Short mmCIF file of C-alpha atoms in Angstrom, two decimals:
data_model
loop_
_atom_site.label_atom_id
_atom_site.label_comp_id
_atom_site.label_asym_id
_atom_site.label_seq_id
_atom_site.Cartn_x
_atom_site.Cartn_y
_atom_site.Cartn_z
CA MET N 19 0.00 0.00 0.00
CA ALA N 20 2.90 2.37 0.69
CA LEU N 21 3.82 2.39 -3.00
CA ALA N 22 0.38 3.45 -4.24
CA PRO N 23 0.87 7.25 -4.03
CA ALA N 24 4.24 7.07 -5.75
CA LEU N 25 2.82 4.96 -8.54
CA ALA N 26 -0.09 7.35 -8.91
CA GLN N 27 2.24 10.34 -9.16
CA GLN N 28 4.00 8.75 -12.12
CA LYS N 29 0.70 8.63 -14.01
CA ILE N 30 0.18 12.41 -14.15
CA SER N 31 1.24 13.57 -17.60
CA ASP N 32 3.87 16.32 -17.70
CA ASP N 33 3.89 16.24 -13.88
CA VAL N 34 1.01 18.76 -13.77
CA VAL N 35 -2.78 18.73 -14.11
CA LYS N 36 -3.63 21.74 -16.25
CA ILE N 37 -7.14 23.14 -16.70
CA GLY N 38 -7.99 25.58 -19.48
CA VAL N 39 -10.95 27.95 -19.15
CA LEU N 40 -11.92 28.95 -22.68
CA THR N 41 -14.70 31.51 -22.55
CA ASP N 42 -16.15 34.81 -23.74
CA MET N 43 -14.17 37.44 -21.86
CA SER N 44 -15.50 40.59 -23.50
CA GLY N 45 -18.46 39.85 -25.75
CA THR N 46 -22.18 39.08 -25.69
CA TYR N 47 -21.93 36.29 -23.11
CA SER N 48 -19.16 37.62 -20.90
CA ASP N 49 -21.40 38.67 -17.99
CA PHE N 50 -22.66 35.15 -17.26
CA THR N 51 -19.38 33.44 -18.23
CA GLY N 52 -16.15 35.43 -18.70
CA ALA N 53 -13.98 36.31 -15.74
CA GLY N 54 -16.49 34.67 -13.41
CA ALA N 55 -15.82 31.32 -15.06
CA VAL N 56 -12.11 31.65 -14.24
CA ILE N 57 -12.96 32.53 -10.64
CA ALA N 58 -15.23 29.48 -10.40
CA ALA N 59 -12.50 27.18 -11.76
CA LYS N 60 -9.96 28.53 -9.27
CA MET N 61 -12.44 28.11 -6.41
CA ALA N 62 -12.89 24.47 -7.40
CA VAL N 63 -9.13 23.90 -7.34
CA GLU N 64 -8.84 25.53 -3.92
CA ASP N 65 -11.78 23.57 -2.51
CA PHE N 66 -10.36 20.34 -3.86
CA ALA N 67 -6.90 20.90 -2.39
CA LYS N 68 -5.74 23.85 -0.29
CA THR N 69 -2.19 23.02 -1.35
CA GLY N 70 -3.08 23.28 -5.03
CA LYS N 71 -1.82 19.75 -5.64
CA ILE N 72 -3.31 16.45 -6.73
CA LEU N 73 -1.53 13.13 -6.22
CA GLY N 74 1.50 15.18 -5.27
CA LYS N 75 1.50 17.18 -8.52
CA PRO N 76 0.53 20.83 -9.03
CA ILE N 77 -2.79 21.96 -10.50
CA GLU N 78 -2.74 24.94 -12.86
CA VAL N 79 -5.57 27.02 -14.34
CA VAL N 80 -5.07 28.96 -17.57
CA SER N 81 -7.64 31.03 -19.43
CA ALA N 82 -8.29 32.66 -22.79
CA ASP N 83 -10.94 34.57 -24.73
CA HIS N 84 -12.39 32.70 -27.73
CA GLN N 85 -14.19 35.88 -28.91
CA ASN N 86 -17.20 33.73 -29.83
CA LYS N 87 -15.36 32.51 -32.91
CA ALA N 88 -15.09 28.79 -33.63
CA ASP N 89 -11.78 29.08 -35.51
CA ILE N 90 -10.11 31.01 -32.70
CA ALA N 91 -11.43 28.51 -30.17
CA ALA N 92 -10.16 25.54 -32.18
CA GLN N 93 -6.71 27.11 -32.62
CA ARG N 94 -6.45 27.85 -28.92
CA ALA N 95 -7.54 24.32 -28.05
CA LEU N 96 -4.94 22.83 -30.39
CA SER N 97 -2.23 25.01 -28.89
CA TRP N 98 -3.26 24.21 -25.34
CA TYR N 99 -3.51 20.46 -25.91
CA ASP N 100 -0.39 20.09 -28.09
CA ARG N 101 2.03 22.68 -26.80
CA ASP N 102 0.95 23.71 -23.32
CA GLY N 103 -0.06 20.36 -21.83
CA VAL N 104 -3.65 21.30 -21.00
CA ASP N 105 -5.58 18.19 -19.95
CA VAL N 106 -9.14 19.53 -19.92
CA ILE N 107 -10.88 22.58 -21.39
CA VAL N 108 -13.96 23.92 -19.59
CA GLU N 109 -16.81 26.44 -20.02
CA LEU N 110 -17.03 26.87 -23.86
CA VAL N 111 -20.02 29.20 -24.16
CA SER N 112 -21.75 29.31 -27.58
CA THR N 113 -22.52 26.17 -29.48
CA HIS N 114 -20.25 26.66 -32.49
CA VAL N 115 -17.32 27.18 -30.12
CA ALA N 116 -18.20 24.10 -28.06
CA LEU N 117 -18.57 21.90 -31.13
CA SER N 118 -15.25 23.02 -32.58
CA VAL N 119 -13.36 22.40 -29.34
CA MET N 120 -15.12 19.06 -28.84
CA ASN N 121 -13.77 17.96 -32.21
CA VAL N 122 -10.25 18.97 -31.25
CA ALA N 123 -10.57 17.20 -27.90
CA GLU N 124 -11.61 14.02 -29.67
CA GLN N 125 -8.73 14.26 -32.17
CA LYS N 126 -6.17 14.89 -29.45
CA ASN N 127 -7.72 12.47 -26.93
CA LYS N 128 -8.25 15.19 -24.33
CA ILE N 129 -11.34 16.26 -22.37
CA ALA N 130 -13.90 19.04 -22.91
CA LEU N 131 -16.45 19.95 -20.22
CA VAL N 132 -19.15 22.26 -21.57
CA SER N 133 -21.07 24.59 -19.22
CA GLY N 134 -22.13 27.63 -21.25
CA ALA N 135 -23.40 26.26 -24.57
CA ALA N 136 -27.02 25.21 -25.07
CA SER N 137 -27.43 22.97 -28.10
CA LEU N 138 -28.70 19.42 -27.79
CA PRO N 139 -26.41 18.15 -30.62
CA ILE N 140 -23.47 18.37 -28.17
CA THR N 141 -24.70 15.12 -26.62
CA ASN N 142 -26.90 13.97 -29.47
CA GLU N 143 -25.80 13.64 -33.11
CA ARG N 144 -22.45 15.43 -32.50
CA CYS N 145 -21.54 13.62 -29.26
CA ASN N 146 -18.13 12.13 -28.56
CA ALA N 147 -16.51 10.10 -25.78
CA ASN N 148 -14.33 13.01 -24.62
CA THR N 149 -17.09 15.53 -23.82
CA VAL N 150 -19.54 16.13 -21.00
CA HIS N 151 -22.38 18.66 -21.32
CA TRP N 152 -22.64 19.85 -17.74
CA VAL N 153 -25.43 22.33 -17.00
CA TYR N 154 -28.26 22.74 -19.50
CA ASP N 155 -29.28 22.11 -23.08
CA SER N 156 -32.04 23.21 -25.43
CA TYR N 157 -34.10 20.10 -24.64
CA GLY N 158 -34.05 20.78 -20.91
CA LEU N 159 -34.90 24.45 -21.38
CA ALA N 160 -37.81 23.64 -23.67
CA SER N 161 -39.15 20.83 -21.49
CA GLY N 162 -39.35 23.34 -18.66
CA THR N 163 -40.32 26.75 -19.99
CA ALA N 164 -42.18 25.90 -23.19
CA LYS N 165 -44.18 23.10 -21.61
CA ALA N 166 -45.24 25.25 -18.65
CA VAL N 167 -46.33 28.14 -20.85
CA VAL N 168 -48.30 25.95 -23.28
CA GLU N 169 -50.00 24.19 -20.39
CA SER N 170 -51.08 27.61 -19.07
CA GLY N 171 -53.17 27.99 -22.24
CA LYS N 172 -50.84 30.00 -24.47
CA LYS N 173 -50.90 27.85 -27.59
CA ASN N 174 -49.76 29.95 -30.57
CA TRP N 175 -46.05 30.71 -30.68
CA TYR N 176 -43.86 33.03 -32.75
CA PHE N 177 -40.06 32.62 -32.49
CA ILE N 178 -37.42 35.33 -32.79
CA ALA N 179 -34.28 33.23 -33.13
CA ALA N 180 -30.58 33.94 -33.46
CA ASP N 181 -29.27 32.71 -36.78
CA TYR N 182 -26.75 30.25 -35.37
CA ALA N 183 -26.71 26.65 -34.13
CA ALA N 184 -28.07 27.31 -30.64
CA GLY N 185 -30.90 29.44 -32.01
CA VAL N 186 -31.86 26.65 -34.39
CA ALA N 187 -31.67 24.03 -31.63
CA MET N 188 -33.73 26.05 -29.14
CA THR N 189 -36.38 26.77 -31.78
CA LYS N 190 -36.54 23.13 -32.83
CA ASP N 191 -36.78 21.70 -29.32
CA ALA N 192 -39.27 24.28 -28.05
CA SER N 193 -41.39 23.88 -31.20
CA GLN N 194 -41.60 20.14 -30.63
CA VAL N 195 -42.77 20.72 -27.05
CA VAL N 196 -45.32 23.28 -28.21
CA THR N 197 -46.83 21.09 -30.94
CA SER N 198 -46.77 17.88 -28.87
CA ASN N 199 -48.79 19.66 -26.20
CA GLY N 200 -51.44 20.91 -28.58
CA GLY N 201 -49.90 24.24 -29.56
CA LYS N 202 -48.91 25.73 -32.91
CA VAL N 203 -45.89 27.60 -34.26
CA VAL N 204 -47.21 30.49 -36.37
CA GLY N 205 -43.86 31.96 -37.41
CA VAL N 206 -40.09 32.01 -37.05
CA ALA N 207 -37.88 35.05 -37.73
CA LYS N 208 -34.09 34.71 -37.69
CA HIS N 209 -31.85 37.59 -36.67
CA PRO N 210 -28.09 38.13 -37.10
CA PHE N 211 -25.67 37.71 -34.20
CA PRO N 212 -25.09 39.99 -32.43
CA ASN N 213 -28.08 42.24 -33.12
CA PRO N 214 -28.65 45.74 -31.67
CA ASP N 215 -32.14 46.39 -33.07
CA PHE N 216 -35.10 44.01 -32.78
CA SER N 217 -37.81 46.48 -33.78
CA SER N 218 -38.67 44.89 -37.14
CA PHE N 219 -38.72 41.41 -35.60
CA LEU N 220 -40.97 42.55 -32.76
CA VAL N 221 -43.37 44.29 -35.16
CA SER N 222 -43.68 41.06 -37.16
CA ALA N 223 -44.25 39.09 -33.96
CA GLN N 224 -46.94 41.52 -32.84
CA SER N 225 -48.63 41.33 -36.23
CA SER N 226 -48.75 37.53 -36.00
CA LYS N 227 -51.20 37.80 -33.06
CA ALA N 228 -49.36 34.87 -31.46
CA ASP N 229 -50.02 34.21 -27.77
CA VAL N 230 -46.29 33.88 -27.18
CA ILE N 231 -43.25 35.67 -28.58
CA ALA N 232 -40.37 33.31 -27.82
CA LEU N 233 -36.75 34.49 -27.82
CA ALA N 234 -34.37 31.77 -28.99
CA ASN N 235 -31.13 33.67 -28.46
CA GLY N 236 -28.90 34.55 -25.53
CA GLY N 237 -26.90 37.10 -23.58
CA GLN N 238 -27.01 40.70 -24.73
CA ASP N 239 -29.31 39.82 -27.65
CA THR N 240 -31.94 38.47 -25.26
CA MET N 241 -31.69 41.50 -22.99
CA THR N 242 -31.93 43.91 -25.92
CA ALA N 243 -35.00 42.11 -27.24
CA ILE N 244 -36.69 42.17 -23.81
CA LYS N 245 -35.96 45.89 -23.31
CA GLN N 246 -37.28 46.77 -26.75
CA ALA N 247 -40.34 44.56 -26.25
CA ALA N 248 -41.11 46.60 -23.12
CA GLU N 249 -40.78 49.80 -25.15
CA PHE N 250 -43.26 48.37 -27.67
CA GLY N 251 -45.73 47.66 -24.87
CA ILE N 252 -45.83 43.94 -25.54
CA ALA N 253 -46.12 42.99 -21.87
CA GLY N 254 -49.46 44.75 -21.54
CA SER N 255 -50.80 43.75 -24.93
CA GLY N 256 -51.92 40.24 -24.11
CA GLN N 257 -48.92 38.65 -25.79
CA THR N 258 -46.43 36.84 -23.53
CA LEU N 259 -42.69 37.22 -23.95
CA VAL N 260 -40.79 33.99 -23.26
CA PRO N 261 -36.98 33.79 -23.25
CA ILE N 262 -35.92 30.19 -23.92
CA VAL N 263 -32.64 30.81 -22.10
CA LEU N 264 -32.07 33.54 -19.55
CA PHE N 265 -29.41 33.90 -16.87
CA ILE N 266 -29.68 35.60 -13.50
CA ASN N 267 -27.07 38.11 -14.65
CA ASP N 268 -29.44 39.08 -17.48
CA VAL N 269 -32.25 39.62 -14.98
CA HIS N 270 -29.92 41.71 -12.83
CA ALA N 271 -28.99 43.90 -15.80
CA LEU N 272 -32.63 44.28 -16.89
CA GLY N 273 -33.95 45.02 -13.41
CA LEU N 274 -37.05 43.47 -11.85
CA LYS N 275 -39.30 46.25 -13.15
CA THR N 276 -38.58 45.12 -16.71
CA ALA N 277 -38.06 41.38 -16.13
CA GLN N 278 -40.88 40.70 -13.61
CA GLY N 279 -43.21 37.87 -14.54
CA LEU N 280 -40.88 36.21 -17.04
CA THR N 281 -40.89 32.41 -16.94
CA LEU N 282 -37.59 30.63 -17.49
CA THR N 283 -35.69 27.43 -16.78
CA GLU N 284 -32.24 27.23 -15.20
CA GLY N 285 -30.02 24.48 -13.89
CA PHE N 286 -28.89 26.41 -10.80
CA TYR N 287 -30.16 29.23 -8.59
CA TRP N 288 -27.92 30.69 -5.92
CA ASN N 289 -30.78 31.20 -3.43
CA ARG N 290 -32.22 27.68 -3.66
CA ASP N 291 -30.88 26.25 -0.38
CA GLU N 292 -28.21 26.68 2.27
CA LYS N 293 -25.46 24.96 0.28
CA THR N 294 -26.04 27.01 -2.87
CA ARG N 295 -26.23 30.22 -0.82
CA ALA N 296 -22.99 29.49 1.04
CA TRP N 297 -21.03 28.78 -2.13
CA SER N 298 -22.58 31.67 -4.03
CA ARG N 299 -21.75 34.20 -1.35
CA ARG N 300 -18.12 33.08 -1.50
CA PHE N 301 -18.24 33.55 -5.26
CA PHE N 302 -19.80 36.99 -4.80
CA GLU N 303 -16.92 38.09 -2.57
CA ARG N 304 -14.58 37.62 -5.53
CA ALA N 305 -16.74 38.36 -8.55
CA LYS N 306 -18.96 41.08 -7.03
CA LYS N 307 -22.01 39.40 -8.53
CA MET N 308 -23.96 36.24 -7.91
CA PRO N 309 -23.05 33.22 -10.04
CA SER N 310 -24.92 32.18 -13.16
CA MET N 311 -25.68 28.54 -13.82
CA ALA N 312 -22.69 28.58 -16.19
CA HIS N 313 -20.39 29.75 -13.39
CA ALA N 314 -21.77 27.04 -11.10
CA GLY N 315 -21.23 24.51 -13.89
CA VAL N 316 -17.58 25.46 -14.29
CA TYR N 317 -17.00 25.01 -10.57
CA SER N 318 -18.82 21.67 -10.50
CA SER N 319 -17.15 20.32 -13.64
CA VAL N 320 -13.63 21.24 -12.49
CA LEU N 321 -14.18 19.91 -8.97
CA ASN N 322 -15.56 16.59 -10.19
CA TYR N 323 -12.86 16.27 -12.86
CA LEU N 324 -10.23 16.60 -10.13
CA LYS N 325 -12.04 14.06 -7.96
CA ALA N 326 -12.06 11.65 -10.90
CA VAL N 327 -8.32 12.14 -11.49
CA GLU N 328 -7.63 11.48 -7.82
CA LYS N 329 -9.88 8.43 -7.74
CA SER N 330 -8.36 7.09 -10.96
CA GLY N 331 -4.78 7.78 -9.90
CA THR N 332 -4.10 9.23 -13.35
CA ASP N 333 -5.11 12.03 -15.74
CA ASP N 334 -5.38 9.57 -18.62
CA THR N 335 -8.40 10.68 -20.63
CA ALA N 336 -10.20 7.36 -21.06
CA THR N 337 -9.69 6.39 -17.43
CA VAL N 338 -10.91 9.73 -16.11
CA MET N 339 -13.96 9.73 -18.38
CA LYS N 340 -14.84 6.21 -17.29
CA THR N 341 -14.61 7.30 -13.65
CA LEU N 342 -16.74 10.39 -14.25
CA LYS N 343 -19.46 8.37 -15.96
CA SER N 344 -19.53 5.73 -13.21
CA THR N 345 -19.66 8.10 -10.24
CA GLU N 346 -22.76 9.79 -8.84
CA ILE N 347 -22.18 13.53 -8.59
CA ASN N 348 -23.39 15.42 -5.53
CA ASP N 349 -21.28 18.51 -4.84
CA GLY N 350 -23.81 20.81 -3.20
CA LEU N 351 -24.59 22.63 -6.45
CA PHE N 352 -25.67 19.75 -8.69
CA LYS N 353 -26.73 16.18 -8.11
CA GLY N 354 -26.99 13.52 -10.81
CA THR N 355 -25.10 11.20 -13.13
CA ILE N 356 -23.32 11.47 -16.46
CA ARG N 357 -25.01 9.34 -19.10
CA ALA N 358 -23.42 7.35 -21.91
CA ASP N 359 -24.03 10.25 -24.32
CA GLY N 360 -22.08 12.68 -22.12
CA LYS N 361 -25.15 14.46 -20.76
CA PHE N 362 -24.90 15.29 -17.05
CA ALA N 363 -28.48 14.53 -16.09
CA HIS N 364 -29.68 16.54 -13.08
CA ASP N 365 -32.82 18.35 -12.00
CA MET N 366 -33.71 21.68 -13.60
CA LEU N 367 -35.67 24.57 -12.06
CA LEU N 368 -38.76 26.23 -13.53
CA LEU N 369 -38.56 29.84 -12.32
CA GLU N 370 -40.64 33.00 -12.39
CA VAL N 371 -39.02 36.42 -12.02
CA LYS N 372 -40.28 38.22 -8.91
CA LYS N 373 -41.96 41.59 -8.79
CA PRO N 374 -39.77 44.31 -7.26
CA SER N 375 -41.94 44.27 -4.12
CA GLU N 376 -41.35 40.52 -3.66
CA SER N 377 -37.54 40.66 -3.63
CA LYS N 378 -36.16 40.54 -0.09
CA GLU N 379 -32.49 41.26 -0.84
CA PRO N 380 -30.18 42.02 -3.77
CA TRP N 381 -30.19 39.16 -6.31
CA ASP N 382 -33.30 37.60 -4.74
CA TYR N 383 -34.97 37.40 -8.13
CA TYR N 384 -36.81 34.10 -8.55
CA HIS N 385 -39.78 32.11 -7.39
CA VAL N 386 -38.99 28.41 -7.82
CA ARG N 387 -42.24 27.21 -9.37
CA LYS N 388 -41.28 23.62 -10.09
CA ILE N 389 -38.44 21.14 -9.82
CA ILE N 390 -38.11 19.39 -13.19
CA PRO N 391 -36.73 15.88 -12.59
CA ALA N 392 -33.57 14.93 -14.46
CA ALA N 393 -35.45 12.28 -16.42
CA ASP N 394 -37.89 14.88 -17.76
CA ALA N 395 -35.19 17.47 -18.45
CA SER N 396 -33.06 15.11 -20.56
CA LEU N 397 -33.67 13.67 -24.00
CA PRO N 398 -34.63 9.99 -23.52
CA LEU N 399 -31.75 7.76 -24.53
CA SER N 400 -34.24 5.75 -26.59
CA GLU N 401 -34.51 8.81 -28.87
CA SER N 402 -30.80 9.59 -28.91
CA LYS N 403 -28.74 9.78 -32.10
CA CYS N 404 -25.47 9.61 -30.15
CA LYS N 405 -23.07 6.98 -31.41
CA LEU N 406 -22.11 6.10 -27.81
CA VAL N 407 -25.60 4.94 -26.84
CA GLN N 408 -26.09 1.20 -27.11
CA ARG N 409 -29.16 0.16 -29.06
#
């Protein structure tokens, strides 16, 4: 038994475990990812080991801005994996970025842990054995928000969707939920990314007389659309505005006066229970804002990656991935298991944004209306197109 630690130390490649945070540092998604994602990764390292070591070897965190460009992300991933000895890349907001880095991870036999991107294809038709989709996807968002809104009687939907992969995926998955529950999609309008002016799209949506105007976009685009919808008087017109994906940082920027009443689905809420509050307040001390579900996902993914390396006694990719997929995760922020397709299946939260008078403290923004079980928030494996799922 005395030789076990020494043997384990010899199995850490390059004598260091290196984690790369590849995120949007300055663009559309930087508020709910960005510098906060780096803080979350470093918190995970510190919580795992106060000494900053694993199996006697140092842990390092590096970071870079992918500028929401797939080619820049792929080049950085190649450089990190080949030249800099990075073992795992985390965060990866925006679907085209995530898919490009996933491909590089598969080619180089390294690991990618996705927290910020939304598209179902990450664990469906584009899945690979080196990737885990950690926090949320378009299926989970739709199975929460779209289902709840349709069941409330709002049947006719009009989508304003970003013209990129995540916008397509969110529109597709939400549309399927709408139609399978007796609703109808009366129109879809695609907008460029990023987009500063939604007036023409909102006018078309108003003219459609749809019960629901659904926003299948993210970050600054979603906030701009919500602000301009308020200016158009949509909230009081009888039409309901529904963001398919919205982060608490977006709500904070909008303010409760503008965001009140919105229904949304998230994978994490800082004020859910004592454990989430304790961790989130520590995060707040550093970031000066409460964590988004993407921030929480970075922390959870890094922490559980390190646990898997320690348990495996090596940072070998296949061994670590096998350990991750065979271990139940329960870290105080998320609880669930990683499926064969790489989907981290955990409960999701159906939320309603509070009125200003209902908020008891800063960042107290949500009513938790429903806990969506992991099984309902995840695409059934029987419907999966992932090559890793046994038929």
